[in-house]
Coordinates of C-alpha atoms in Angstrom, one line a residue:
X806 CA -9.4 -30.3 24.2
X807 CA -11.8 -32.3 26.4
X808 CA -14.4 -30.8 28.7
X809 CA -15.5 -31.7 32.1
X810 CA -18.7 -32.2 32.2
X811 CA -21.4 -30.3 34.6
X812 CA -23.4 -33.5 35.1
X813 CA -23.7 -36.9 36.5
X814 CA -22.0 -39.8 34.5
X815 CA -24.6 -42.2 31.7
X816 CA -27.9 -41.0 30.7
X817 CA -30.8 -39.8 32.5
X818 CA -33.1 -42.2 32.7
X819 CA -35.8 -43.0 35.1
X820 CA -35.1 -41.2 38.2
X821 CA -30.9 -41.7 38.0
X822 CA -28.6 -42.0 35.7
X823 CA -27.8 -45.1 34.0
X824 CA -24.1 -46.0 32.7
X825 CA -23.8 -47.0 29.7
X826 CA -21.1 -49.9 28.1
X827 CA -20.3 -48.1 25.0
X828 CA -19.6 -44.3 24.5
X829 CA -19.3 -42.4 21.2
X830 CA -16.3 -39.7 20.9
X831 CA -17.7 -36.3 20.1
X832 CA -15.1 -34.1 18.4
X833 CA -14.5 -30.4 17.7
X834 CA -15.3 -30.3 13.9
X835 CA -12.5 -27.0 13.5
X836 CA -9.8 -29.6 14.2
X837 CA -11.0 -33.0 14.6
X838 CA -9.3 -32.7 18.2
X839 CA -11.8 -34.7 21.2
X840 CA -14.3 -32.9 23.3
X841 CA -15.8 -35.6 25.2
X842 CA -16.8 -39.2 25.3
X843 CA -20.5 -39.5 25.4
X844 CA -22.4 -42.2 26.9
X845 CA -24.2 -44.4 24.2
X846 CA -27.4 -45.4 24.5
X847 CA -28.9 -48.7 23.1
X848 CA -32.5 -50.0 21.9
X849 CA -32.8 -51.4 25.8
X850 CA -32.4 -48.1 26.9
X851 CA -34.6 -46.9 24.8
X852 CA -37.1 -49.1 26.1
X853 CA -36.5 -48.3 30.0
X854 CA -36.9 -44.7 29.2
X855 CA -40.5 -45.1 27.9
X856 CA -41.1 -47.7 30.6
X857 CA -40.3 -44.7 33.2
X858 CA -42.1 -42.0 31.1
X859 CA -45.2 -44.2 31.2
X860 CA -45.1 -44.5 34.8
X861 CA -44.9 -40.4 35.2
X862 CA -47.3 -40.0 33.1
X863 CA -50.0 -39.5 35.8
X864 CA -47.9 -37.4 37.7
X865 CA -46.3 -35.2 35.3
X866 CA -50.4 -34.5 34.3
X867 CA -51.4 -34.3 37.9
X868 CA -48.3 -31.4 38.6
X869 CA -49.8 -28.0 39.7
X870 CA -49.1 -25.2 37.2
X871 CA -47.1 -23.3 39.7
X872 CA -44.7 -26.3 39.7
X873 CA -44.7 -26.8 35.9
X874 CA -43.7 -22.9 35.8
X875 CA -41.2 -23.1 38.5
X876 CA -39.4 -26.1 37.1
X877 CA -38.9 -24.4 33.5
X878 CA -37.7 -20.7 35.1
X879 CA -35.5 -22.5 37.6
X880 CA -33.3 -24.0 34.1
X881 CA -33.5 -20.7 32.8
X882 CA -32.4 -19.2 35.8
X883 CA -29.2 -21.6 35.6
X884 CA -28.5 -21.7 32.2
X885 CA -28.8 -18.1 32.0
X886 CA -26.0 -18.0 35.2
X887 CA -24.2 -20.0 33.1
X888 CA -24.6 -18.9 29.4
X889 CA -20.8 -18.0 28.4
X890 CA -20.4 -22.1 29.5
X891 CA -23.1 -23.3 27.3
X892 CA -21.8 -20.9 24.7
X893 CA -18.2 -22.4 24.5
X894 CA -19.5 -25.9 24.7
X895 CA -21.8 -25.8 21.9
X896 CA -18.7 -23.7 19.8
X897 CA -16.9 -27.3 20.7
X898 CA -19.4 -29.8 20.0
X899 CA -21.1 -28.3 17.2
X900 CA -18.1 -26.2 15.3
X901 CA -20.3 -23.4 15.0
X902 CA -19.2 -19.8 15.1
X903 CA -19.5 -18.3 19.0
X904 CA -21.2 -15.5 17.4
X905 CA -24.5 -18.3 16.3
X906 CA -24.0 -20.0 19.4
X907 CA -24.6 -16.8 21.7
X908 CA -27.9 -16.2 19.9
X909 CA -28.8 -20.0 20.0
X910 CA -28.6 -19.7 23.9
X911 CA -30.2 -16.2 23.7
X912 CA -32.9 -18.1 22.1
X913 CA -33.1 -21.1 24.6
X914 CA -33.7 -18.8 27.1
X915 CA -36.8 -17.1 25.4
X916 CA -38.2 -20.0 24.5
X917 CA -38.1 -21.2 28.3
X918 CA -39.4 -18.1 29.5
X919 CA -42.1 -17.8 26.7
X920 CA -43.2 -21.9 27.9
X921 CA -42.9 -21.3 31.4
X922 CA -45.7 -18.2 30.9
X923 CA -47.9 -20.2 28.6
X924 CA -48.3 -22.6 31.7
X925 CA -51.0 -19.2 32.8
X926 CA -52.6 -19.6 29.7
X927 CA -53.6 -23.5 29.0
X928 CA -57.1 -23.5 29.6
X929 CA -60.9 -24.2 27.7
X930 CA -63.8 -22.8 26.6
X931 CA -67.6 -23.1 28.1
X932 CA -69.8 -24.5 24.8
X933 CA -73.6 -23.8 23.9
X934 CA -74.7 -26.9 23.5
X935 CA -78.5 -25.7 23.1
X936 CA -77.6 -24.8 20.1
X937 CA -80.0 -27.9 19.4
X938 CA -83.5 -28.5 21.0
X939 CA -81.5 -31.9 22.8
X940 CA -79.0 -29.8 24.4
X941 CA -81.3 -27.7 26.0
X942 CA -80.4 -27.6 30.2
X943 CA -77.1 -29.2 29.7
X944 CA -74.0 -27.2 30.3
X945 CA -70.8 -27.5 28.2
X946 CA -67.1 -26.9 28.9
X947 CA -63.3 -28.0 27.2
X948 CA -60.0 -28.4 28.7
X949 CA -56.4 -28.8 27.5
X950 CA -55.5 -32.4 28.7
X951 CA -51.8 -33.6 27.9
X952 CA -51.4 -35.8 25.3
X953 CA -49.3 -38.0 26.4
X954 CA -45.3 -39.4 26.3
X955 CA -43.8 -36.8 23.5
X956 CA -40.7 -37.7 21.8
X957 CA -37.9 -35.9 20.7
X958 CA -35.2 -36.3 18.2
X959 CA -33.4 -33.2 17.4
X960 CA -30.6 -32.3 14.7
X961 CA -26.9 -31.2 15.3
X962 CA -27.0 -28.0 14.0
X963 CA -28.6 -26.2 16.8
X964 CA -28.9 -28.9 19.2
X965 CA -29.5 -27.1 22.8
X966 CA -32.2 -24.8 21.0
X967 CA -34.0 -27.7 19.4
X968 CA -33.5 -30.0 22.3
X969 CA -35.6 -26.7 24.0
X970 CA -38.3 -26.8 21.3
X971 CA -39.5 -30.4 22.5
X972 CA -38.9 -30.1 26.3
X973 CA -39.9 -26.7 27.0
X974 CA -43.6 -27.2 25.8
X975 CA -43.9 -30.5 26.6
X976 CA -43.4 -29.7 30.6
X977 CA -45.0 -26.8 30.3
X978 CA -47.6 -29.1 28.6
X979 CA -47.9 -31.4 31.3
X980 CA -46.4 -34.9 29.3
X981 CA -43.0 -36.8 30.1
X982 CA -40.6 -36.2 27.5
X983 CA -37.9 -38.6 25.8
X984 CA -34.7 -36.6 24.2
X985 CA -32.7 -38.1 21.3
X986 CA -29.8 -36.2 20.3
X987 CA -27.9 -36.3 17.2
X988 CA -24.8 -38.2 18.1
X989 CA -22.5 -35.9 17.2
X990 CA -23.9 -33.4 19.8
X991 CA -25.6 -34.5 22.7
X992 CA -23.3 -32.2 25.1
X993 CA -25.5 -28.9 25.6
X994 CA -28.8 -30.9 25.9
X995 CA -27.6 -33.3 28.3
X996 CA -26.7 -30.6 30.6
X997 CA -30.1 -28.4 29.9
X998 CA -32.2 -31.9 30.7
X999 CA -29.7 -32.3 33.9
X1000 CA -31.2 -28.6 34.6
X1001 CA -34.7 -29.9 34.6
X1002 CA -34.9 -33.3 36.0
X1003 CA -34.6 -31.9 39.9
X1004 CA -37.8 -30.5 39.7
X1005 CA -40.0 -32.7 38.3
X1006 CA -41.4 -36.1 38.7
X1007 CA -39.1 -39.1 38.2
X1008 CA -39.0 -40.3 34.3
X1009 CA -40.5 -36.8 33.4
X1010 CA -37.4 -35.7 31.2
X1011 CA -34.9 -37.9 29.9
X1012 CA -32.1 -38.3 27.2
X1013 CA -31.3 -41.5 25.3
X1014 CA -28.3 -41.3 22.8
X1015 CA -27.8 -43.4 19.8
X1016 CA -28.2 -44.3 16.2
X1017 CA -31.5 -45.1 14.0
X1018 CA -31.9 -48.3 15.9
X1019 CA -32.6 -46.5 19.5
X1020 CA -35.0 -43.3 17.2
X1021 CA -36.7 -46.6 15.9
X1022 CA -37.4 -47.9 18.8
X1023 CA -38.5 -44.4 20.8
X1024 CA -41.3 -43.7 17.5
X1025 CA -42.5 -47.1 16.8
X1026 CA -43.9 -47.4 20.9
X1027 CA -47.6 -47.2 20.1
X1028 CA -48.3 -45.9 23.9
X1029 CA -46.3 -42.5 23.0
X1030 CA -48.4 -39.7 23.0
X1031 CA -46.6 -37.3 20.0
X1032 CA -42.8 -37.7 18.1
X1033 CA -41.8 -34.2 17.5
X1034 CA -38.3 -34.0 15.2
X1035 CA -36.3 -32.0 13.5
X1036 CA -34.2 -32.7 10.8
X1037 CA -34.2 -33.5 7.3
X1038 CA -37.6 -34.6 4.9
X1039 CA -36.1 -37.6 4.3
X1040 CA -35.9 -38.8 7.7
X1041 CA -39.1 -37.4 8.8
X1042 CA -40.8 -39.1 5.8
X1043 CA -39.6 -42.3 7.5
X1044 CA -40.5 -41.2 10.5
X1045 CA -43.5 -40.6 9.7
X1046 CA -44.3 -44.0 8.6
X1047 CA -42.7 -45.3 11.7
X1048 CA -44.6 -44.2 14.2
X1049 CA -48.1 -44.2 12.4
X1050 CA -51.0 -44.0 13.6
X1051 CA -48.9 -41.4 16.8
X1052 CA -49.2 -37.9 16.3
X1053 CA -46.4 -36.3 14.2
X1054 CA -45.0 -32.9 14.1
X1055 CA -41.9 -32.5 11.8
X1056 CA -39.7 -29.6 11.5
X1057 CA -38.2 -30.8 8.4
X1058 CA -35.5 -29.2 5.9
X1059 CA -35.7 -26.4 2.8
X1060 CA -34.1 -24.5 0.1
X1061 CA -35.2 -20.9 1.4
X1062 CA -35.5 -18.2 -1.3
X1063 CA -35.2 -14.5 -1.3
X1064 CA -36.6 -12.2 -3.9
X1065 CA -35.1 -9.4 -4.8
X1066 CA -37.4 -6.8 -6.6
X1067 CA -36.3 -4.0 -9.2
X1068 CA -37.1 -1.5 -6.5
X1069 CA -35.9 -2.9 -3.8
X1070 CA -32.9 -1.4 -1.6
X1071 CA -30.5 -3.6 -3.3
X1072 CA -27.7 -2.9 -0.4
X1073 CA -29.5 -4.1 2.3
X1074 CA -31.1 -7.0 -0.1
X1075 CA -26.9 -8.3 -0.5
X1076 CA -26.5 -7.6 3.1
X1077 CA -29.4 -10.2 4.1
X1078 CA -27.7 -12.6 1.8
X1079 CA -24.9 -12.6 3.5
X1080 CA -26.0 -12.4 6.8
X1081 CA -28.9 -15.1 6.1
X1082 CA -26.9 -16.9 3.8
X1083 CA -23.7 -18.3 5.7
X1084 CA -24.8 -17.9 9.7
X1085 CA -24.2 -20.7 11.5
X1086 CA -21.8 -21.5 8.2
X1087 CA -25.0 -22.6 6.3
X1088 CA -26.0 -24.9 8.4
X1089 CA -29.6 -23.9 8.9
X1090 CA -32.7 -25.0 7.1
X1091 CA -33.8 -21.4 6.5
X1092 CA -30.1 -19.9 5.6
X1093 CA -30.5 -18.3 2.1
X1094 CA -29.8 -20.9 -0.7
X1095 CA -31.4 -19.7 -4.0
X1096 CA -32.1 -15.7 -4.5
X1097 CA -34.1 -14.7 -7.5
X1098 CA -33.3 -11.5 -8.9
X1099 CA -35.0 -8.8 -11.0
X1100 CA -33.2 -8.6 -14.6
X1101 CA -32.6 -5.0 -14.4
X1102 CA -30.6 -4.8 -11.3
X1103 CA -29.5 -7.9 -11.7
X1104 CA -25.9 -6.7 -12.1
X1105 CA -25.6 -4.2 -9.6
X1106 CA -27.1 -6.6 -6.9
X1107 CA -24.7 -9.1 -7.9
X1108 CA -21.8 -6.3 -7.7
X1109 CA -22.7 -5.5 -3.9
X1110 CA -23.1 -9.3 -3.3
X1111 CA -19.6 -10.0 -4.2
X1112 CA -18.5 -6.6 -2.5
X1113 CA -19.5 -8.4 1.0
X1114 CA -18.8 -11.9 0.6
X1115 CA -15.1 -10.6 0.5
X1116 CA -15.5 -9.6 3.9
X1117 CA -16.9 -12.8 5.8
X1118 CA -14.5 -14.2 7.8
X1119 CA -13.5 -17.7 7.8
X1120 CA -11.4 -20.1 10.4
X1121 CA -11.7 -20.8 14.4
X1122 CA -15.1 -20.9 15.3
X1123 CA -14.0 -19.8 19.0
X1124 CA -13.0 -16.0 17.3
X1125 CA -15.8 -13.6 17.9
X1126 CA -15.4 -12.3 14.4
X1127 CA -15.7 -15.7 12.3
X1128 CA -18.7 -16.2 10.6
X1129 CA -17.8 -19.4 8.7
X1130 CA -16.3 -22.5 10.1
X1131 CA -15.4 -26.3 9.3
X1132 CA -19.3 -27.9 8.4
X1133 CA -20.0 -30.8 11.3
X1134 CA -18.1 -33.6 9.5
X1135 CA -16.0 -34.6 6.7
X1136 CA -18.8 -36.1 4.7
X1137 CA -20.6 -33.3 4.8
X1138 CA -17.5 -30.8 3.4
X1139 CA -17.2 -33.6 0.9
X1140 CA -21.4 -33.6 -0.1
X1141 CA -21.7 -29.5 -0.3
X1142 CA -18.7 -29.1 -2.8
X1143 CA -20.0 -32.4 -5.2
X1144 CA -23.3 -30.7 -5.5
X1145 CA -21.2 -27.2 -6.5
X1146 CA -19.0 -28.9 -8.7
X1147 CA -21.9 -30.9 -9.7
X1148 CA -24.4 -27.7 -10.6
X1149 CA -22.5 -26.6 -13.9
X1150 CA -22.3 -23.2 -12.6
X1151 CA -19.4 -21.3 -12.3
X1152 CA -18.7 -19.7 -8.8
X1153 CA -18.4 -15.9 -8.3
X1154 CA -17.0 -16.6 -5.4
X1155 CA -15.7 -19.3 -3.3
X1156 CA -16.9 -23.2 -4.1
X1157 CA -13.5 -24.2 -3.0
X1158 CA -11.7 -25.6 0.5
X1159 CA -10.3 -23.0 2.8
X1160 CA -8.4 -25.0 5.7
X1161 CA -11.2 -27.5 6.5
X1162 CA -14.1 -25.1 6.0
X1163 CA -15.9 -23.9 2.7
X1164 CA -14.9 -20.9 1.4
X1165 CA -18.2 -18.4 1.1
X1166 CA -19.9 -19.4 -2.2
X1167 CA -22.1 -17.9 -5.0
X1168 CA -23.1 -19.3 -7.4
X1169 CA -24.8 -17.9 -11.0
X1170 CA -27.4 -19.2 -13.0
X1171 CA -27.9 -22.9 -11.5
X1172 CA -30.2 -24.4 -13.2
X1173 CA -33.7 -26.6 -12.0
X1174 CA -32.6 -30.4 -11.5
X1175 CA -29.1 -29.7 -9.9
X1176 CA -29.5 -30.8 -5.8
X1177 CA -27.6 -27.2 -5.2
X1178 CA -31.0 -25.2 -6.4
X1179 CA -33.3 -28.1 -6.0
X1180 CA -32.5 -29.8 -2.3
X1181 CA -31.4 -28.4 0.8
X1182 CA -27.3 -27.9 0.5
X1183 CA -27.0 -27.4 4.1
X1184 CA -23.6 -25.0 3.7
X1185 CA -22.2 -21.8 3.0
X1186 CA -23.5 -21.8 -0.9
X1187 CA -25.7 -19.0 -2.5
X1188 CA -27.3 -19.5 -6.3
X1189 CA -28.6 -16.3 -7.9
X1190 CA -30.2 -16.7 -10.9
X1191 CA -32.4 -13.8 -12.6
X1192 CA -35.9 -13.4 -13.2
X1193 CA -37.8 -11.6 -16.0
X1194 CA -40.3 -10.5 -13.5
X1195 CA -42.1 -11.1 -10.0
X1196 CA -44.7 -13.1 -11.4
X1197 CA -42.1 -15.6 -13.0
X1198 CA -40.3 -15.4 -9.2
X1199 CA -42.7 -16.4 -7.2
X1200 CA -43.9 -19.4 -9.4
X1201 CA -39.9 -20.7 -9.2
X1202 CA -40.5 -20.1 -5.2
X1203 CA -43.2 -22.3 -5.1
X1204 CA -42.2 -25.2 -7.7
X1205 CA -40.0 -26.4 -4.7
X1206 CA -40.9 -29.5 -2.9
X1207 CA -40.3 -27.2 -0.1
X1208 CA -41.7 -24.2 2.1
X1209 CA -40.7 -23.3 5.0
X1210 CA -39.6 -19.6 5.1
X1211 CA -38.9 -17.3 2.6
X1212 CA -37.9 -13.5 2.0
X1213 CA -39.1 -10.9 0.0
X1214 CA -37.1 -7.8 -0.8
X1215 CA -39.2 -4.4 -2.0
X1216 CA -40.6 -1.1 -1.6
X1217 CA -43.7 -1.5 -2.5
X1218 CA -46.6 -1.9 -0.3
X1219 CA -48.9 -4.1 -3.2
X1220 CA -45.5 -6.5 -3.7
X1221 CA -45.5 -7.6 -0.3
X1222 CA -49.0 -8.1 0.7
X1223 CA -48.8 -9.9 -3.4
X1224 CA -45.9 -12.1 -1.9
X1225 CA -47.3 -12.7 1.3
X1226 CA -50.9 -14.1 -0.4
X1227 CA -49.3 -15.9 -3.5
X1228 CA -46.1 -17.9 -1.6
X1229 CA -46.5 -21.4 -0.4
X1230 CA -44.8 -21.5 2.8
X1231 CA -44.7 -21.5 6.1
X1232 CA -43.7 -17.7 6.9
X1233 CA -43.0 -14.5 4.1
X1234 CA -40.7 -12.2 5.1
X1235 CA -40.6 -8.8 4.0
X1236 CA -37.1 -6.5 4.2
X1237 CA -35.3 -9.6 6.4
X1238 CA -33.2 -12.4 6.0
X1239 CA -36.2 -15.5 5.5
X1240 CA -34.2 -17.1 9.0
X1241 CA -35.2 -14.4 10.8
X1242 CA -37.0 -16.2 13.8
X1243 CA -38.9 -15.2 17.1
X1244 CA -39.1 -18.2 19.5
X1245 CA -42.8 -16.9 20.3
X1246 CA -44.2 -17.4 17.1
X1247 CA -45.4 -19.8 14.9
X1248 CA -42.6 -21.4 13.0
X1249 CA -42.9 -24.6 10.7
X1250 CA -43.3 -25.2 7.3
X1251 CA -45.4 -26.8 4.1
X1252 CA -45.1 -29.3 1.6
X1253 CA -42.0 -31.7 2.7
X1254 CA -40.9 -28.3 5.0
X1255 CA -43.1 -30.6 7.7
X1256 CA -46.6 -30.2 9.4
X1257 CA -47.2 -28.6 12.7
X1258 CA -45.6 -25.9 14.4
X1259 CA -43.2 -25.0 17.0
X1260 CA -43.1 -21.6 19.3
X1261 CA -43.8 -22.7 23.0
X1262 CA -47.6 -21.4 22.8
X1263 CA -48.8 -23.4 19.4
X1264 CA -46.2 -26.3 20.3
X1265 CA -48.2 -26.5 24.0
X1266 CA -51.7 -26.9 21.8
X1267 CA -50.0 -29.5 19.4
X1268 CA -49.5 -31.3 22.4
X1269 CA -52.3 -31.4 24.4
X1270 CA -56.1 -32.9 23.5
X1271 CA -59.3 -31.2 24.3
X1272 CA -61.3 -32.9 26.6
X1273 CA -65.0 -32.2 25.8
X1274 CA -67.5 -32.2 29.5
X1275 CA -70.9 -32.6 29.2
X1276 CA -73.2 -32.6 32.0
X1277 CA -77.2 -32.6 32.7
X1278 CA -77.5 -30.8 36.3

């Protein structure tokens, strides 16, 4: 099941593309069968890539707006002439349903669009500076400047989106950007930087594959302007540390909640756990992992839950009506189903093998301390436990080490303003799945959910410095 691929040969680096001696096979994960051989990039790679996105660093800042714009419409334009292709591709290299991969393109494509108009919008402010007796006859004024070389190192689970979260705002930003992939699926993004490079300055986007060695060598380049990654707190954390003092935004992993209150419509609450809970077959760091439920409908909500988990559909990822598939690898089958067996809760449904994939699981009353409640399971597994009231929900929300988005199920007006002021996290949402997520919007989390925030608009300030002018006419 190999695909031809839609771009040159190697990796884009500088202004060609460099072959590579080693290449790294990238399999569909619904059969093990072989997509592609990748090119595999190496710490000397690595280092010519930030070489050439040093020396278009001037260029990529001098580049007119107009041409910033241009460049990030013109890959929309193409991917969007092409969006069934990206679609099947990322079903091969990723092994998620076609159903998540049509909105991950959908998405791509607004989050192009939405950088590519933020390009009007990057300016400054004039200043009072005679807001002291010294600043008297001096005038004042701040612009957005870029802030340098960004990297990028992106996760597999929605790896053309992600890859678009760095790129997209750093062109529209004005800085050279460096792409690392996750090995297991650097198709899409290879093809979306292919899309880009055309247009802009040599060195101004380019993609190096490889393992920790290569990322290692990317962060820990003091000249870098930002590292921008997504993926899980532990490698962020490191990271982190890494590329220290470099600016740092991290996208990093949770354990998202949803509350369901006594008055809340408890069909569309089990709805929204299924839907949020096993898109993209779990593999999401906002998918629904622990739901805390009001005693008294406690049975009833459960009752619906188990109602629709019967009728998500499990196999070929390719089939427009599967919604749960093979996880990315073996190891990572074999990790979701030891933390199930491992939580001392009995499944309602599922926690066993269906072909290769995970049959859809829930499970009751997991306690605090198992990794299924406490860490981020990363697969098509839902704990529900019950709660003697909202108060006692929200403070189990909030003794995560995590917050990045969570949901809150209710009629009432005073419960959700209540949730939206007393949550820790990065987003509260009312009546919808807590993965519910606009591309225009701030998005990032709290606590080891990450710092900063993506959306083209606040990724574009996280990006640039202000440049403060002062001047005595």
């Amino acid at each position: 099941m190999t695909v031809t691929t839609e771009w040159p040969s190697g990796l884009p680096i500088g202004d060609g593309w460099v072959e590579t001696e080693g290449t790294t096979d990238v399999v569909f994960p619904y059969d093990g069968s072989l997509v592609a051989r990748a090119p595999l990039g190496t710490p000397e790679l690595a280092a010519a890539a930030l070489d050439a996105a040093l020396a278009a660093a001037p260029a990529m800042a001098a580049l007119p707006s107009h041409a910033r714009r241009a460049a990030l419409m013109r890959a929309h334009d193409t991917l969007r002439d092409r969006q069934e292709d990206f679609e099947r591709l990322l079903v091969l290299e990723t092994g998620k349903p076609l159903v998540d991969c049509r909105v991950e393109v959908a998405r791509t494509l607004v989050t192009l669009t939405t950088a590519a108009e933020e390009v009007a919008r990057l300016h400054g402010e004039t200043v009072p500076l005679d807001l002291l007796p010294s600043g008297e006859g001096l005038v004042g004024f701040w612009t957005r400047r870029p802030v340098g070389v960004v990297v990028g190192i992106t996760g597999y689970n929605y790896p053309l989106l992600l890859a678009a979260h760095k790129i997209a705002p750093s062109v529209a930003a004005g800085c050279p950007v460096i792409v690392k992939p996750a090995p297991a699926t650097p198709l899409a993004t290879l093809w979306l930087v292919h899309l880009l490079r055309d247009a802009l300055p040599a060195g101004a986007v380019q993609l190096v594959t490889g393992d920790v060695e290569v990322g290692r060598r990317l962060v820990e380049d003091r000249r870098i302007g930002a590292v921008s990654f997504t993926g899980s707190a532990a490698a962020g954390h490191a990271i982190a540390r890494n590329a220290a003092p470099t600016k740092v935004l991290l996208e990093l992993g949770s354990n998202a909640a949803l509350v369901v209150a006594a008055d809340a419509d408890l069909e569309a609450a089990a709805d929204a756990v299924v839907r949020g809970g096993y898109y993209a077959s779990g593999q999401a760091c906002i998918s629904v992992q622990r739901v805390l439920v009001e005693e008294p409908v406690r049975e009833a909500f459960l009752s619906l839950l188990a109602e629709r988990v019967k009728d998500v559909a499990v196999g070929d990822p390719r089939l427009p009506e599967t919604r749960v598939a093979p996880l990315i690898d073996g190891p990572a089958t074999d990790r979701v189903l030891e933390w199930v067996a491992a939580s001392g809760a009995e499944p309602l449904t599922g926690g066993h093998r269906d072909g290769r994939a995970i049959a859809p699981t829930v499970l009751a009353g997991v306690p605090d301390g198992a990794a299924a409640w406490d860490e981020e399971i990363f697969g098509p597994v839902v704990c529900v436990r019950s709660v003697p009231d909202l108060d006692t929900a929200f403070a189990a929300v909030n003794k995560s080490r995590y917050g990045l988005h969570v949901a809150v199920f209710t009629r009432s007006l005073a419960t959700a303003f209540a949730a939206i002021e007393r949550i820790d996290a990065g987003g509260v949402v009312v009546n919808e799945v807590p993965g519910f997520r606009a591309d225009n919007m701030p998005y990032g989390g709290v606590k080891d959910s990450g710092i900063g925030r993506e959306g083209p608009r606040f990724a574009i300030e996280e990006l640039t410095v202000t440049r403060m002018a002062i001047i005595r006419p």
